[in-house]
Coordinates of C-alpha atoms in Angstrom, one line a residue:
M123 CA 97.1 70.1 111.2
T124 CA 100.2 70.4 113.4
D125 CA 102.4 69.3 110.5
D126 CA 101.3 72.4 108.6
V127 CA 101.9 75.0 111.4
V128 CA 105.3 76.4 112.0
I129 CA 106.8 79.0 114.4
V130 CA 109.1 81.6 113.0
L131 CA 111.5 83.4 115.3
S132 CA 113.4 86.7 114.8
T133 CA 115.0 89.3 117.0
L134 CA 114.6 93.0 116.3
P135 CA 116.4 96.1 117.7
N136 CA 113.4 97.5 119.7
P137 CA 109.7 97.1 120.4
E138 CA 108.7 99.9 118.1
K139 CA 110.4 98.4 115.0
A140 CA 109.2 94.9 116.0
A141 CA 105.5 96.1 116.2
E142 CA 105.8 98.0 112.9
I143 CA 107.0 94.8 111.1
A144 CA 104.6 92.6 112.9
R145 CA 101.6 94.7 111.8
I146 CA 102.7 94.5 108.2
L147 CA 103.2 90.7 108.3
V148 CA 99.8 90.2 109.9
E149 CA 98.0 92.7 107.6
E150 CA 99.6 90.9 104.6
Q151 CA 98.3 87.6 106.0
L152 CA 101.8 86.1 106.0
C153 CA 101.3 85.1 109.7
A154 CA 98.3 84.8 111.9
C155 CA 99.8 86.3 115.0
V156 CA 103.1 87.8 116.3
N157 CA 104.0 87.8 120.0
L158 CA 106.6 90.4 120.9
V159 CA 108.8 89.7 123.8
P160 CA 110.8 92.9 124.8
S161 CA 114.0 93.0 126.6
V162 CA 115.6 89.8 125.4
R163 CA 119.3 89.8 126.0
S164 CA 121.3 88.6 123.0
I165 CA 125.0 87.8 123.3
Y166 CA 126.6 87.0 119.9
R167 CA 129.8 87.3 117.8
W168 CA 129.6 89.9 115.0
E169 CA 132.4 91.2 112.9
G170 CA 135.0 89.6 115.2
K171 CA 133.7 91.1 118.4
V172 CA 131.3 89.8 121.1
S173 CA 128.2 91.9 121.3
D174 CA 125.7 92.1 124.2
E175 CA 122.4 93.8 123.2
I176 CA 118.8 94.1 124.4
E177 CA 116.5 93.1 121.6
T178 CA 112.8 92.2 121.0
L179 CA 112.0 88.7 120.1
A180 CA 109.2 88.2 117.6
I181 CA 107.4 84.8 117.7
M182 CA 105.3 84.4 114.5
K183 CA 102.7 81.6 113.7
T184 CA 102.1 80.6 110.1
L185 CA 101.8 77.6 107.8
R186 CA 104.8 75.8 106.4
S187 CA 103.5 76.6 102.9
R188 CA 103.7 80.3 103.7
S189 CA 107.0 80.3 105.7
G190 CA 109.2 81.0 102.7
E191 CA 107.2 84.0 101.7
L192 CA 107.1 85.2 105.3
S193 CA 110.8 84.8 105.7
A194 CA 111.5 86.7 102.5
R195 CA 109.2 89.6 103.5
L196 CA 110.7 89.7 107.0
V197 CA 114.2 89.9 105.6
S198 CA 113.1 92.7 103.2
L199 CA 111.7 94.8 106.1
H200 CA 114.3 93.9 108.7
P201 CA 116.9 96.6 109.7
Y202 CA 119.7 94.1 110.4
E203 CA 122.3 93.2 107.7
V204 CA 121.9 89.5 108.6
P205 CA 118.6 89.1 110.4
E206 CA 117.8 86.0 112.5
V207 CA 115.0 84.1 110.8
I208 CA 114.5 80.6 112.2
V209 CA 111.5 78.3 111.3
L210 CA 110.6 75.6 113.8
P211 CA 108.1 72.8 113.4
L212 CA 105.2 72.6 115.8
A213 CA 104.8 69.3 117.7
D214 CA 101.3 69.8 118.9
G215 CA 98.7 72.4 119.9
H216 CA 95.1 73.2 120.6
A217 CA 93.2 72.2 117.4
P218 CA 90.9 75.2 117.2
Y219 CA 93.9 77.5 117.6
L220 CA 95.8 75.7 114.9
A221 CA 92.7 75.9 112.6
W222 CA 92.5 79.7 113.3
I223 CA 96.2 80.0 112.2
A224 CA 95.5 78.2 109.0
D225 CA 92.4 80.2 108.3
S226 CA 94.2 83.5 109.0
V227 CA 97.0 83.0 106.5
R228 CA 95.2 81.4 103.5

């Protein structure tokens, strides 16, 4: 089961926008759950300048088979020109929780 579950990470400009997008993705069954971590400090280079911003980190749980569709939908909803969308494999997890993820996105 763990081979099927992936974690998708993305940063968003604020908790309100993050919650709006999270609700859409869960309602559309593209991910089972989204954890929102506010006040994440991001330091990055953009358009030749170093930026230092407070963002909200979205941690999404889905299946590898749905990650492409989730990523595409997230990009379509995201306010950034080049949004962060990173898909990570899951090494292990509580079997009933992983089964719930699978059931939630099928």
